[in-house]
Amino acid sequence: MTKKDKEHKSGYTTAPTEPTKLVEIKDRPKHKSDDPPLRKFDNLEAFESYLKDETWDNEFDYIHAQLVYYPPFVLHECHDDPENNFKPSMTNLNKKFLRNLHHHVDRHLLVEIKRYSGVEYDFGKSVEEHTADGKVKWHFKDESNHGIPEESLHDRKWKLELTVESHSNDSLIVVDLQTVPL
């Protein structure tokens, strides 16, 4: 019996549900504070699931999430064991690492954020910042209507701020995503 037959026979599937595109916006829910609570994640799948769940819960404009993870190209290069197989060239001091990271952010991370949040964000060009302590940061911002017609917004305007940070001493990436109601 194949795996597909077993899944069909048992009545469950292992495939995740696909996120839906945000089409209709409801009134803003009441919150105890103006600032959303910080949620921390250590893997990309949990972060994507959180974005999808917040859209389902009508909380897409009240998110503050921080993701700290090894990007897939680092995991591939060190055979899924970054603590033991860490190479000194896998930091932001290496041009190839920065190029791969920028490619990962532009072609994968931003696309996944749009997909799982259900909102058509326009991140535009990033602002790159190099700090004195060896960090490289990319700042993205979207203050538009996010692809939603003005009459469908129900006075729910928000801006998104996204910061991707890389350190010079390891290959961990810190992603800070915050949506702020206006």
Short mmCIF file of C-alpha atoms in Angstrom, two decimals:
data_model
loop_
_atom_site.label_atom_id
_atom_site.label_comp_id
_atom_site.label_asym_id
_atom_site.label_seq_id
_atom_site.Cartn_x
_atom_site.Cartn_y
_atom_site.Cartn_z
CA MET A 1 0.00 0.00 0.00
CA THR A 2 1.44 3.38 -0.98
CA LYS A 3 1.63 6.44 1.24
CA LYS A 4 -1.10 8.11 -0.78
CA ASP A 5 -3.40 5.11 -0.27
CA LYS A 6 -2.73 5.16 3.48
CA GLU A 7 -3.58 8.87 3.68
CA HIS A 8 -6.76 8.34 1.69
CA LYS A 9 -7.76 5.34 3.80
CA SER A 10 -7.08 7.04 7.14
CA GLY A 11 -8.90 10.23 6.14
CA TYR A 12 -6.13 12.74 6.79
CA THR A 13 -3.69 14.54 4.57
CA THR A 14 -0.31 15.92 5.46
CA ALA A 15 -0.46 18.82 3.02
CA PRO A 16 -0.83 22.22 4.71
CA THR A 17 -3.83 24.32 3.88
CA GLU A 18 -3.16 27.05 1.38
CA PRO A 19 -3.41 30.65 2.57
CA THR A 20 -6.16 32.77 1.12
CA LYS A 21 -5.88 36.22 -0.37
CA LEU A 22 -7.35 38.96 1.79
CA VAL A 23 -10.38 40.27 -0.07
CA GLU A 24 -12.91 41.47 2.48
CA ILE A 25 -11.88 43.46 5.52
CA LYS A 26 -14.04 43.52 8.63
CA ASP A 27 -14.12 46.19 11.33
CA ARG A 28 -11.05 46.50 13.52
CA PRO A 29 -11.18 44.31 16.65
CA LYS A 30 -10.70 45.96 20.05
CA HIS A 31 -7.24 45.63 21.63
CA LYS A 32 -6.03 46.28 25.15
CA SER A 33 -3.02 48.28 23.97
CA ASP A 34 -1.93 50.21 20.92
CA ASP A 35 1.21 48.15 20.43
CA PRO A 36 0.90 44.51 19.41
CA PRO A 37 2.68 41.96 21.62
CA LEU A 38 6.01 40.64 20.35
CA ARG A 39 5.89 37.02 19.15
CA LYS A 40 9.26 35.28 18.66
CA PHE A 41 9.89 32.41 16.25
CA ASP A 42 12.92 30.26 15.52
CA ASN A 43 11.81 28.65 12.26
CA LEU A 44 10.29 29.92 9.05
CA GLU A 45 7.34 27.49 8.99
CA ALA A 46 6.02 28.64 12.39
CA PHE A 47 6.39 32.27 11.30
CA GLU A 48 4.45 31.64 8.08
CA SER A 49 1.75 29.79 10.00
CA TYR A 50 1.44 32.72 12.41
CA LEU A 51 0.98 35.18 9.53
CA LYS A 52 -1.69 32.98 8.01
CA ASP A 53 -3.52 32.60 11.34
CA GLU A 54 -3.46 36.32 12.06
CA THR A 55 -5.09 37.02 8.69
CA TRP A 56 -7.78 34.44 9.45
CA ASP A 57 -8.33 36.06 12.87
CA ASN A 58 -8.73 39.53 11.30
CA GLU A 59 -5.53 40.69 13.06
CA PHE A 60 -3.40 41.39 9.97
CA ASP A 61 -2.88 45.03 11.00
CA TYR A 62 -1.85 44.21 14.58
CA ILE A 63 1.29 42.06 14.28
CA HIS A 64 4.76 42.26 15.79
CA ALA A 65 6.78 39.14 15.03
CA GLN A 66 10.47 38.41 15.25
CA LEU A 67 12.03 35.49 13.41
CA VAL A 68 15.59 34.31 14.16
CA TYR A 69 16.72 31.55 11.83
CA TYR A 70 19.41 30.15 9.58
CA PRO A 71 18.59 30.82 5.92
CA PRO A 72 18.16 27.75 3.70
CA PHE A 73 21.38 28.34 1.75
CA VAL A 74 23.38 28.23 5.01
CA LEU A 75 21.64 25.02 6.13
CA HIS A 76 22.36 23.46 2.75
CA GLU A 77 26.03 24.41 2.86
CA CYS A 78 26.58 23.08 6.40
CA HIS A 79 24.44 19.95 5.90
CA ASP A 80 21.63 21.03 8.28
CA ASP A 81 23.99 21.33 11.26
CA PRO A 82 25.07 24.99 11.52
CA GLU A 83 26.37 24.75 15.11
CA ASN A 84 28.95 22.06 14.32
CA ASN A 85 29.70 22.78 10.66
CA PHE A 86 29.88 26.58 10.83
CA LYS A 87 32.38 28.10 8.43
CA PRO A 88 33.88 31.54 9.11
CA SER A 89 32.91 32.60 5.60
CA MET A 90 29.19 32.25 6.44
CA THR A 91 28.80 35.76 7.86
CA ASN A 92 27.93 39.14 6.44
CA LEU A 93 31.65 39.88 6.02
CA ASN A 94 31.58 37.64 2.94
CA LYS A 95 30.24 39.16 -0.30
CA LYS A 96 28.89 35.82 -1.52
CA PHE A 97 26.95 35.38 1.74
CA LEU A 98 25.45 38.87 1.41
CA ARG A 99 24.53 38.23 -2.23
CA ASN A 100 22.85 34.92 -1.32
CA LEU A 101 21.07 36.52 1.62
CA HIS A 102 19.79 39.41 -0.48
CA HIS A 103 18.57 36.91 -3.08
CA HIS A 104 16.83 34.86 -0.35
CA VAL A 105 15.14 37.93 1.10
CA ASP A 106 13.96 39.35 -2.25
CA ARG A 107 12.94 36.14 -3.99
CA HIS A 108 11.75 34.00 -1.10
CA LEU A 109 11.13 35.73 2.23
CA LEU A 110 9.19 38.74 0.91
CA VAL A 111 7.18 36.52 -1.45
CA GLU A 112 6.29 34.16 1.42
CA ILE A 113 5.23 37.07 3.64
CA LYS A 114 2.88 38.29 0.90
CA ARG A 115 1.57 34.79 0.28
CA TYR A 116 0.91 33.79 3.87
CA SER A 117 -0.44 37.14 5.04
CA GLY A 118 -2.87 37.29 2.12
CA VAL A 119 -2.03 40.96 1.61
CA GLU A 120 -0.41 42.34 -1.54
CA TYR A 121 2.38 44.31 0.13
CA ASP A 122 4.57 46.60 -1.97
CA PHE A 123 7.92 46.52 -0.21
CA GLY A 124 9.67 48.60 -2.84
CA LYS A 125 13.40 49.20 -2.59
CA SER A 126 15.13 48.41 0.65
CA VAL A 127 17.27 50.84 2.59
CA GLU A 128 20.57 49.20 3.47
CA GLU A 129 22.33 50.14 6.69
CA HIS A 130 25.81 49.12 7.87
CA THR A 131 26.42 49.65 11.58
CA ALA A 132 29.72 50.10 13.40
CA ASP A 133 29.37 46.76 15.22
CA GLY A 134 29.31 44.81 11.94
CA LYS A 135 25.57 44.41 11.40
CA VAL A 136 23.96 44.76 8.00
CA LYS A 137 20.28 45.73 8.02
CA TRP A 138 17.74 46.03 5.24
CA HIS A 139 14.66 48.14 6.02
CA PHE A 140 11.45 47.68 4.02
CA LYS A 141 8.31 49.77 4.39
CA ASP A 142 4.81 49.74 2.91
CA GLU A 143 2.32 52.51 3.69
CA SER A 144 0.02 52.00 0.70
CA ASN A 145 -3.48 50.46 0.56
CA HIS A 146 -1.87 47.03 0.09
CA GLY A 147 -3.84 46.24 -3.08
CA ILE A 148 -7.21 46.72 -1.35
CA PRO A 149 -9.73 49.23 -2.76
CA GLU A 150 -10.30 52.32 -0.58
CA GLU A 151 -14.01 51.57 -0.08
CA SER A 152 -13.21 48.09 1.26
CA LEU A 153 -10.78 49.26 3.94
CA HIS A 154 -13.41 50.26 6.58
CA ASP A 155 -11.00 52.91 7.95
CA ARG A 156 -8.42 50.21 8.64
CA LYS A 157 -5.21 51.73 7.37
CA TRP A 158 -1.92 50.32 8.51
CA LYS A 159 1.74 50.42 7.62
CA LEU A 160 4.19 47.56 7.55
CA GLU A 161 7.80 47.84 8.69
CA LEU A 162 10.17 44.97 8.02
CA THR A 163 13.82 44.80 9.09
CA VAL A 164 16.19 42.01 8.09
CA GLU A 165 19.41 41.94 10.09
CA SER A 166 22.61 39.96 9.67
CA HIS A 167 25.53 39.85 12.11
CA SER A 168 29.26 39.59 11.47
CA ASN A 169 29.87 36.82 14.03
CA ASP A 170 27.35 34.18 12.88
CA SER A 171 24.95 33.36 10.06
CA LEU A 172 21.70 33.76 12.00
CA ILE A 173 19.25 36.17 10.41
CA VAL A 174 16.87 38.32 12.47
CA VAL A 175 13.63 39.34 10.76
CA ASP A 176 11.47 41.88 12.58
CA LEU A 177 8.00 42.42 11.09
CA GLN A 178 5.58 44.95 12.53
CA THR A 179 2.24 46.17 11.24
CA VAL A 180 1.06 49.38 12.85
CA PRO A 181 -2.51 50.69 12.58
CA LEU A 182 -2.67 54.31 11.42
#
